[in-house]
Amino acid sequence: MKYRIRTDLSTTTHFGITLYRIEALKSFSNVTKGDIGGYVESTNNLSQEGHAWVYGNAHVYGNAHVYGDARVYGGARVYGGARVYGGARVYGG
């Protein structure tokens, strides 16, 4: 496993969905073991494989999935049935 969900660090979307911060369990790419990442609704939103990561205050929830070497950061919101993969970068508000 490359990350765990921190149920003690959460936020709620304007849709009333609870999201949880992620914490890196090992170092990979530009992520260091112990780094706190962005928010996900569940482990279904971010792959445990590859170098994909959610940073800062970014949110990934619903049926959205981030995998491969993709990165989501800044104030980005990825949700619904979105798929972010390969070398994709999603950022901003």
N, CA, C and O atoms as a Tinker XYZ file with bonds, in Angstrom:
   372  protein
     1  N      0.836000   -1.185000    0.000000    73     2
     2  CA     0.000000    0.000000    0.000000    64     1     3
     3  C      0.882000    1.251000    0.000000    63     2     4     5
     4  O      1.882000    1.312000    0.716000    81     3
     5  N      0.511000    2.228000   -0.793000    73     3     6
     6  CA     1.311000    3.454000   -0.840000    64     5     7
     7  C      0.736000    4.567000    0.023000    63     6     8     9
     8  O      1.446000    5.516000    0.355000    81     7
     9  N     -0.543000    4.468000    0.396000    73     7    10
    10  CA    -1.140000    5.504000    1.239000    64     9    11
    11  C     -2.224000    4.909000    2.117000    63    10    12    13
    12  O     -2.689000    3.790000    1.899000    81    11
    13  N     -2.616000    5.693000    3.119000    73    11    14
    14  CA    -3.763000    5.332000    3.944000    64    13    15
    15  C     -4.670000    6.547000    4.047000    63    14    16    17
    16  O     -4.248000    7.682000    3.826000    81    15
    17  N     -5.916000    6.286000    4.383000    73    15    18
    18  CA    -6.881000    7.361000    4.580000    64    17    19
    19  C     -6.865000    7.756000    6.049000    63    18    20    21
    20  O     -6.967000    6.906000    6.934000    81    19
    21  N     -6.737000    9.048000    6.296000    73    19    22
    22  CA    -6.730000    9.580000    7.666000    64    21    23
    23  C     -8.156000   10.002000    8.033000    63    22    24    25
    24  O     -8.585000   11.103000    7.687000    81    23
    25  N     -8.875000    9.146000    8.718000    73    23    26
    26  CA   -10.257000    9.452000    9.081000    64    25    27
    27  C    -10.346000   10.567000   10.125000    63    26    28    29
    28  O    -11.421000   11.122000   10.354000    81    27
    29  N     -9.212000   10.893000   10.758000    73    27    30
    30  CA    -9.201000   11.979000   11.739000    64    29    31
    31  C     -9.018000   13.347000   11.081000    63    30    32    33
    32  O     -9.112000   14.374000   11.753000    81    31
    33  N     -8.760000   13.368000    9.778000    73    31    34
    34  CA    -8.574000   14.613000    9.034000    64    33    35
    35  C     -9.586000   14.636000    7.890000    63    34    36    37
    36  O     -9.361000   14.023000    6.847000    81    35
    37  N    -10.683000   15.331000    8.082000    73    35    38
    38  CA   -11.740000   15.292000    7.076000    64    37    39
    39  C    -12.294000   16.681000    6.776000    63    38    40    41
    40  O    -12.042000   17.653000    7.489000    81    39
    41  N    -13.048000   16.727000    5.707000    73    39    42
    42  CA   -13.778000   17.928000    5.306000    64    41    43
    43  C    -15.077000   17.465000    4.667000    63    42    44    45
    44  O    -15.225000   16.285000    4.349000    81    43
    45  N    -15.998000   18.360000    4.479000    73    43    46
    46  CA   -17.273000   18.030000    3.845000    64    45    47
    47  C    -17.466000   18.930000    2.633000    63    46    48    49
    48  O    -17.272000   20.143000    2.718000    81    47
    49  N    -17.844000   18.342000    1.512000    73    47    50
    50  CA   -18.096000   19.123000    0.296000    64    49    51
    51  C    -19.419000   19.867000    0.433000    63    50    52    53
    52  O    -20.197000   19.603000    1.349000    81    51
    53  N    -19.665000   20.795000   -0.480000    73    51    54
    54  CA   -20.939000   21.511000   -0.452000    64    53    55
    55  C    -22.106000   20.594000   -0.815000    63    54    56    57
    56  O    -23.264000   20.990000   -0.683000    81    55
    57  N    -21.815000   19.366000   -1.274000    73    55    58
    58  CA   -22.845000   18.360000   -1.528000    64    57    59
    59  C    -23.115000   17.507000   -0.286000    63    58    60    61
    60  O    -23.980000   16.632000   -0.308000    81    59
    61  N    -22.371000   17.765000    0.801000    73    59    62
    62  CA   -22.537000   17.002000    2.032000    64    61    63
    63  C    -21.765000   15.697000    2.075000    63    62    64    65
    64  O    -22.045000   14.843000    2.916000    81    63
    65  N    -20.790000   15.525000    1.177000    73    63    66
    66  CA   -19.981000   14.309000    1.123000    64    65    67
    67  C    -18.738000   14.499000    1.987000    63    66    68    69
    68  O    -18.032000   15.498000    1.852000    81    67
    69  N    -18.474000   13.554000    2.864000    73    67    70
    70  CA   -17.285000   13.620000    3.717000    64    69    71
    71  C    -16.084000   13.076000    2.960000    63    70    72    73
    72  O    -16.133000   11.983000    2.395000    81    71
    73  N    -15.001000   13.853000    2.956000    73    71    74
    74  CA   -13.744000   13.470000    2.318000    64    73    75
    75  C    -12.665000   13.395000    3.381000    63    74    76    77
    76  O    -12.730000   14.088000    4.397000    81    75
    77  N    -11.663000   12.543000    3.138000    73    75    78
    78  CA   -10.602000   12.315000    4.111000    64    77    79
    79  C     -9.230000   12.566000    3.493000    63    78    80    81
    80  O     -9.002000   12.272000    2.320000    81    79
    81  N     -8.329000   13.108000    4.292000    73    79    82
    82  CA    -6.945000   13.309000    3.842000    64    81    83
    83  C     -6.266000   11.962000    3.653000    63    82    84    85
    84  O     -6.627000   10.970000    4.287000    81    83
    85  N     -5.276000   11.948000    2.770000    73    83    86
    86  CA    -4.464000   10.750000    2.572000    64    85    87
    87  C     -3.070000   11.004000    3.134000    63    86    88    89
    88  O     -2.608000   12.143000    3.206000    81    87
    89  N     -2.414000    9.920000    3.529000    73    87    90
    90  CA    -1.045000    9.994000    4.057000    64    89    91
    91  C     -0.197000    8.950000    3.350000    63    90    92    93
    92  O     -0.585000    7.785000    3.268000    81    91
    93  N      0.960000    9.360000    2.836000    73    91    94
    94  CA     1.855000    8.439000    2.139000    64    93    95
    95  C      2.490000    7.457000    3.114000    63    94    96    97
    96  O      3.018000    7.858000    4.151000    81    95
    97  N      2.440000    6.170000    2.778000    73    95    98
    98  CA     3.054000    5.128000    3.596000    64    97    99
    99  C      4.433000    4.743000    3.090000    63    98   100   101
   100  O      5.168000    4.008000    3.749000    81    99
   101  N      4.775000    5.250000    1.908000    73    99   102
   102  CA     6.116000    5.019000    1.355000    64   101   103
   103  C      6.455000    6.178000    0.432000    63   102   104   105
   104  O      5.574000    6.925000    0.006000    81   103
   105  N      7.713000    6.320000    0.133000    73   103   106
   106  CA     8.165000    7.374000   -0.775000    64   105   107
   107  C      8.086000    6.891000   -2.222000    63   106   108   109
   108  O      8.394000    5.736000   -2.516000    81   107
   109  N      7.672000    7.780000   -3.117000    73   107   110
   110  CA     7.628000    7.498000   -4.550000    64   109   111
   111  C      7.558000    8.839000   -5.273000    63   110   112   113
   112  O      7.066000    9.826000   -4.728000    81   111
   113  N      8.049000    8.859000   -6.488000    73   111   114
   114  CA     8.030000   10.079000   -7.286000    64   113   115
   115  C      8.498000   11.258000   -6.438000    63   114   116   117
   116  O      9.594000   11.203000   -5.882000    81   115
   117  N      7.702000   12.325000   -6.320000    73   115   118
   118  CA     8.089000   13.466000   -5.482000    64   117   119
   119  C      7.320000   13.487000   -4.157000    63   118   120   121
   120  O      7.211000   14.530000   -3.514000    81   119
   121  N      6.794000   12.337000   -3.759000    73   119   122
   122  CA     6.073000   12.181000   -2.492000    64   121   123
   123  C      6.992000   11.443000   -1.519000    63   122   124   125
   124  O      7.629000   10.453000   -1.881000    81   123
   125  N      7.053000   11.935000   -0.285000    73   123   126
   126  CA     7.884000   11.327000    0.750000    64   125   127
   127  C      7.009000   10.630000    1.775000    63   126   128   129
   128  O      5.937000   11.125000    2.125000    81   127
   129  N      7.461000    9.491000    2.251000    73   127   130
   130  CA     6.732000    8.758000    3.289000    64   129   131
   131  C      6.347000    9.729000    4.406000    63   130   132   133
   132  O      7.188000   10.484000    4.893000    81   131
   133  N      5.082000    9.706000    4.807000    73   131   134
   134  CA     4.587000   10.593000    5.851000    64   133   135
   135  C      3.925000   11.853000    5.335000    63   134   136   137
   136  O      3.244000   12.543000    6.093000    81   135
   137  N      4.110000   12.176000    4.041000    73   135   138
   138  CA     3.459000   13.360000    3.472000    64   137   139
   139  C      1.940000   13.231000    3.568000    63   138   140   141
   140  O      1.377000   12.157000    3.357000    81   139
   141  N      1.297000   14.337000    3.888000    73   139   142
   142  CA    -0.157000   14.397000    3.906000    64   141   143
   143  C     -0.607000   14.956000    2.563000    63   142   144   145
   144  O     -0.141000   16.010000    2.131000    81   143
   145  N     -1.510000   14.245000    1.910000    73   143   146
   146  CA    -1.988000   14.658000    0.603000    64   145   147
   147  C     -3.333000   15.351000    0.683000    63   146   148   149
   148  O     -3.728000   15.877000    1.723000    81   147
   149  N     -4.024000   15.337000   -0.444000    73   147   150
   150  CA    -5.331000   15.963000   -0.546000    64   149   151
   151  C     -6.425000   15.081000    0.020000    63   150   152   153
   152  O     -6.177000   14.231000    0.875000    81   151
   153  N     -7.641000   15.291000   -0.467000    73   151   154
   154  CA    -8.818000   14.619000    0.069000    64   153   155
   155  C     -9.430000   13.642000   -0.926000    63   154   156   157
   156  O     -9.542000   13.943000   -2.115000    81   155
   157  N     -9.824000   12.471000   -0.433000    73   155   158
   158  CA   -10.566000   11.490000   -1.222000    64   157   159
   159  C    -11.762000   11.011000   -0.405000    63   158   160   161
   160  O    -11.783000   11.114000    0.822000    81   159
   161  N    -12.743000   10.494000   -1.108000    73   159   162
   162  CA   -13.900000    9.934000   -0.416000    64   161   163
   163  C    -13.609000    8.514000    0.063000    63   162   164   165
   164  O    -14.023000    8.120000    1.153000    81   163
   165  N    -12.886000    7.745000   -0.768000    73   163   166
   166  CA   -12.547000    6.364000   -0.418000    64   165   167
   167  C    -11.322000    5.913000   -1.205000    63   166   168   169
   168  O    -10.816000    6.643000   -2.058000    81   167
   169  N    -10.852000    4.705000   -0.910000    73   167   170
   170  CA    -9.702000    4.164000   -1.636000    64   169   171
   171  C    -10.037000    3.873000   -3.093000    63   170   172   173
   172  O     -9.131000    3.618000   -3.888000    81   171
   173  N    -11.306000    3.904000   -3.461000    73   171   174
   174  CA   -11.692000    3.722000   -4.865000    64   173   175
   175  C    -11.306000    4.925000   -5.715000    63   174   176   177
   176  O    -11.267000    4.826000   -6.941000    81   175
   177  N    -11.019000    6.061000   -5.079000    73   175   178
   178  CA   -10.723000    7.284000   -5.822000    64   177   179
   179  C     -9.270000    7.436000   -6.239000    63   178   180   181
   180  O     -8.977000    8.182000   -7.173000    81   179
   181  N     -8.351000    6.745000   -5.566000    73   179   182
   182  CA    -6.921000    6.877000   -5.861000    64   181   183
   183  C     -6.278000    5.501000   -5.840000    63   182   184   185
   184  O     -6.389000    4.771000   -4.856000    81   183
   185  N     -5.613000    5.155000   -6.915000    73   183   186
   186  CA    -4.966000    3.854000   -7.027000    64   185   187
   187  C     -3.846000    3.697000   -5.999000    63   186   188   189
   188  O     -3.137000    4.654000   -5.689000    81   187
   189  N     -3.699000    2.493000   -5.483000    73   187   190
   190  CA    -2.594000    2.172000   -4.583000    64   189   191
   191  C     -1.337000    1.837000   -5.396000    63   190   192   193
   192  O     -0.269000    1.638000   -4.818000    81   191
   193  N     -1.448000    1.773000   -6.696000    73   191   194
   194  CA    -0.317000    1.439000   -7.567000    64   193   195
   195  C      0.085000    2.661000   -8.378000    63   194   196   197
   196  O     -0.657000    3.640000   -8.447000    81   195
   197  N      1.250000    2.602000   -8.985000    73   195   198
   198  CA     1.725000    3.715000   -9.793000    64   197   199
   199  C      2.148000    4.891000   -8.928000    63   198   200   201
   200  O      2.328000    4.749000   -7.719000    81   199
   201  N      2.305000    6.058000   -9.555000    73   199   202
   202  CA     2.769000    7.264000   -8.866000    64   201   203
   203  C      1.696000    8.338000   -8.756000    63   202   204   205
   204  O      1.999000    9.483000   -8.421000    81   203
   205  N      0.458000    7.985000   -9.032000    73   203   206
   206  CA    -0.638000    8.954000   -8.941000    64   205   207
   207  C     -0.749000    9.478000   -7.516000    63   206   208   209
   208  O     -0.518000    8.749000   -6.551000    81   207
   209  N     -1.116000   10.780000   -7.398000    73   207   210
   210  CA    -1.242000   11.377000   -6.066000    64   209   211
   211  C     -2.208000   12.554000   -6.116000    63   210   212   213
   212  O     -2.377000   13.202000   -7.150000    81   211
   213  N     -2.834000   12.812000   -4.978000    73   211   214
   214  CA    -3.714000   13.957000   -4.796000    64   213   215
   215  C     -3.032000   14.850000   -3.771000    63   214   216   217
   216  O     -2.721000   14.398000   -2.669000    81   215
   217  N     -2.796000   16.104000   -4.117000    73   215   218
   218  CA    -2.013000   17.027000   -3.283000    64   217   219
   219  C     -2.879000   18.111000   -2.656000    63   218   220   221
   220  O     -3.988000   18.389000   -3.114000    81   219
   221  N     -2.349000   18.712000   -1.603000    73   219   222
   222  CA    -2.905000   19.930000   -1.019000    64   221   223
   223  C     -4.377000   19.858000   -0.691000    63   222   224   225
   224  O     -4.826000   18.959000    0.020000    81   223
   225  N     -5.127000   20.814000   -1.215000    73   223   226
   226  CA    -6.565000   20.893000   -0.946000    64   225   227
   227  C     -7.416000   20.342000   -2.083000    63   226   228   229
   228  O     -8.614000   20.620000   -2.144000    81   227
   229  N     -6.823000   19.570000   -2.977000    73   227   230
   230  CA    -7.581000   18.963000   -4.069000    64   229   231
   231  C     -8.537000   17.908000   -3.519000    63   230   232   233
   232  O     -8.245000   17.257000   -2.515000    81   231
   233  N     -9.687000   17.743000   -4.188000    73   231   234
   234  CA   -10.718000   16.791000   -3.786000    64   233   235
   235  C    -10.990000   15.814000   -4.923000    63   234   236   237
   236  O    -11.123000   16.213000   -6.080000    81   235
   237  N    -11.072000   14.521000   -4.581000    73   235   238
   238  CA   -11.471000   13.492000   -5.538000    64   237   239
   239  C    -12.547000   12.651000   -4.865000    63   238   240   241
   240  O    -12.324000   12.106000   -3.784000    81   239
   241  N    -13.719000   12.543000   -5.502000    73   239   242
   242  CA   -14.812000   11.824000   -4.850000    64   241   243
   243  C    -15.809000   11.305000   -5.873000    63   242   244   245
   244  O    -15.631000   11.476000   -7.079000    81   243
   245  N    -16.867000   10.664000   -5.370000    73   243   246
   246  CA   -17.845000   10.035000   -6.244000    64   245   247
   247  C    -17.221000    8.821000   -6.906000    63   246   248   249
   248  O    -16.496000    8.065000   -6.259000    81   247
   249  N    -17.493000    8.628000   -8.177000    73   247   250
   250  CA   -16.924000    7.502000   -8.922000    64   249   251
   251  C    -15.642000    7.882000   -9.660000    63   250   252   253
   252  O    -15.168000    7.121000  -10.503000    81   251
   253  N    -15.082000    9.043000   -9.356000    73   251   254
   254  CA   -13.846000    9.492000  -10.003000    64   253   255
   255  C    -12.689000    8.605000   -9.575000    63   254   256   257
   256  O    -12.673000    8.077000   -8.464000    81   255
   257  N    -11.714000    8.446000  -10.476000    73   255   258
   258  CA   -10.556000    7.593000  -10.189000    64   257   259
   259  C     -9.292000    8.230000  -10.761000    63   258   260   261
   260  O     -9.261000    8.651000  -11.917000    81   259
   261  N     -8.250000    8.291000   -9.930000    73   259   262
   262  CA    -6.951000    8.836000  -10.320000    64   261   263
   263  C     -5.951000    7.682000  -10.274000    63   262   264   265
   264  O     -5.856000    6.984000   -9.265000    81   263
   265  N     -5.211000    7.482000  -11.355000    73   263   266
   266  CA    -4.285000    6.352000  -11.396000    64   265   267
   267  C     -3.162000    6.611000  -12.384000    63   266   268   269
   268  O     -3.117000    7.658000  -13.031000    81   267
   269  N     -2.244000    5.636000  -12.496000    73   267   270
   270  CA    -1.065000    5.791000  -13.348000    64   269   271
   271  C     -0.091000    6.762000  -12.703000    63   270   272   273
   272  O      0.275000    6.596000  -11.539000    81   271
   273  N      0.330000    7.768000  -13.448000    73   271   274
   274  CA     1.247000    8.794000  -12.933000    64   273   275
   275  C      0.551000   10.148000  -12.825000    63   274   276   277
   276  O      1.219000   11.181000  -12.782000    81   275
   277  N     -0.758000   10.159000  -12.782000    73   275   278
   278  CA    -1.536000   11.401000  -12.758000    64   277   279
   279  C     -1.400000   12.129000  -11.421000    63   278   280   281
   280  O     -1.150000   11.517000  -10.383000    81   279
   281  N     -1.570000   13.445000  -11.474000    73   279   282
   282  CA    -1.508000   14.283000  -10.278000    64   281   283
   283  C     -2.675000   15.250000  -10.273000    63   282   284   285
   284  O     -3.009000   15.856000  -11.292000    81   283
   285  N     -3.292000   15.383000   -9.104000    73   283   286
   286  CA    -4.382000   16.338000   -8.906000    64   285   287
   287  C     -3.949000   17.251000   -7.772000    63   286   288   289
   288  O     -3.575000   16.769000   -6.703000    81   287
   289  N     -3.992000   18.571000   -7.984000    73   287   290
   290  CA    -3.493000   19.471000   -6.953000    64   289   291
   291  C     -4.154000   20.834000   -7.023000    63   290   292   293
   292  O     -5.026000   21.089000   -7.854000    81   291
   293  N     -3.708000   21.709000   -6.118000    73   291   294
   294  CA    -4.308000   23.037000   -6.023000    64   293   295
   295  C     -5.715000   22.909000   -5.462000    63   294   296   297
   296  O     -5.956000   22.115000   -4.553000    81   295
   297  N     -6.623000   23.671000   -5.988000    73   295   298
   298  CA    -8.013000   23.615000   -5.552000    64   297   299
   299  C     -8.872000   22.767000   -6.466000    63   298   300   301
   300  O    -10.092000   22.932000   -6.493000    81   299
   301  N     -8.256000   21.854000   -7.220000    73   299   302
   302  CA    -8.994000   21.046000   -8.195000    64   301   303
   303  C    -10.033000   20.157000   -7.527000    63   302   304   305
   304  O     -9.838000   19.687000   -6.406000    81   303
   305  N    -11.135000   19.935000   -8.227000    73   303   306
   306  CA   -12.201000   19.042000   -7.801000    64   305   307
   307  C    -12.435000   18.047000   -8.925000    63   306   308   309
   308  O    -12.781000   18.432000  -10.042000    81   307
   309  N    -12.246000   16.754000   -8.626000    73   307   310
   310  CA   -12.460000   15.691000   -9.608000    64   309   311
   311  C    -13.553000   14.792000   -9.043000    63   310   312   313
   312  O    -13.406000   14.253000   -7.946000    81   311
   313  N    -14.655000   14.626000   -9.788000    73   311   314
   314  CA   -15.773000   13.859000   -9.247000    64   313   315
   315  C    -16.613000   13.293000  -10.382000    63   314   316   317
   316  O    -16.255000   13.400000  -11.554000    81   315
   317  N    -17.738000   12.688000  -10.011000    73   315   318
   318  CA   -18.572000   12.031000  -11.013000    64   317   319
   319  C    -17.868000   10.784000  -11.508000    63   318   320   321
   320  O    -17.291000   10.043000  -10.712000    81   319
   321  N    -17.903000   10.549000  -12.775000    73   319   322
   322  CA   -17.255000    9.381000  -13.362000    64   321   323
   323  C    -15.912000    9.711000  -13.991000    63   322   324   325
   324  O    -15.434000    8.958000  -14.839000    81   323
   325  N    -15.291000   10.815000  -13.597000    73   323   326
   326  CA   -14.035000   11.257000  -14.209000    64   325   327
   327  C    -12.913000   10.245000  -14.000000    63   326   328   329
   328  O    -12.835000    9.584000  -12.964000    81   327
   329  N    -12.053000   10.140000  -14.999000    73   327   330
   330  CA   -10.848000    9.308000  -14.929000    64   329   331
   331  C     -9.664000   10.206000  -15.245000    63   330   332   333
   332  O     -9.630000   10.864000  -16.286000    81   331
   333  N     -8.691000   10.229000  -14.338000    73   331   334
   334  CA    -7.468000   11.009000  -14.538000    64   333   335
   335  C     -6.334000   10.006000  -14.491000    63   334   336   337
   336  O     -6.151000    9.324000  -13.483000    81   335
   337  N     -5.560000    9.905000  -15.584000    73   335   338
   338  CA    -4.551000    8.850000  -15.646000    64   337   339
   339  C     -3.416000    9.232000  -16.568000    63   338   340   341
   340  O     -3.393000   10.323000  -17.137000    81   339
   341  N     -2.469000    8.308000  -16.708000    73   339   342
   342  CA    -1.279000    8.579000  -17.502000    64   341   343
   343  C     -0.467000    9.660000  -16.822000    63   342   344   345
   344  O     -0.288000    9.615000  -15.604000    81   343
   345  N      0.020000   10.608000  -17.554000    73   343   346
   346  CA     0.790000   11.711000  -17.011000    64   345   347
   347  C     -0.048000   12.967000  -16.798000    63   346   348   349
   348  O      0.500000   14.065000  -16.699000    81   347
   349  N     -1.358000   12.820000  -16.726000    73   347   350
   350  CA    -2.259000   13.971000  -16.634000    64   349   351
   351  C     -2.015000   14.782000  -15.356000    63   350   352   353
   352  O     -1.653000   14.236000  -14.313000    81   351
   353  N     -2.223000   16.091000  -15.466000    73   351   354
   354  CA    -2.144000   17.015000  -14.320000    64   353   355
   355  C     -3.439000   17.801000  -14.303000    63   354   356   357
   356  O     -3.810000   18.417000  -15.302000    81   355
   357  N     -4.128000   17.782000  -13.173000    73   355   358
   358  CA    -5.363000   18.544000  -13.000000    64   357   359
   359  C     -5.136000   19.468000  -11.828000    63   358   360   361
   360  O     -4.768000   19.022000  -10.741000    81   359
   361  N     -5.356000   20.770000  -12.043000    73   359   362
   362  CA    -5.080000   21.731000  -10.979000    64   361   363
   363  C     -5.967000   22.952000  -11.127000    63   362   364   365
   364  O     -6.689000   23.114000  -12.111000    81   363
   365  N     -5.891000   23.795000  -10.127000    73   363   366
   366  CA    -6.627000   25.058000  -10.175000    64   365   367
   367  C     -7.910000   24.980000   -9.375000    63   366   368   369
   368  O     -8.122000   24.046000   -8.602000    81   367
   369  N     -8.761000   25.973000   -9.571000    73   367   370
   370  CA   -10.015000   26.049000   -8.830000    64   369   371
   371  C    -11.120000   25.566000   -9.677000    63   370   372
   372  O    -12.271000   25.546000   -9.239000    81   371
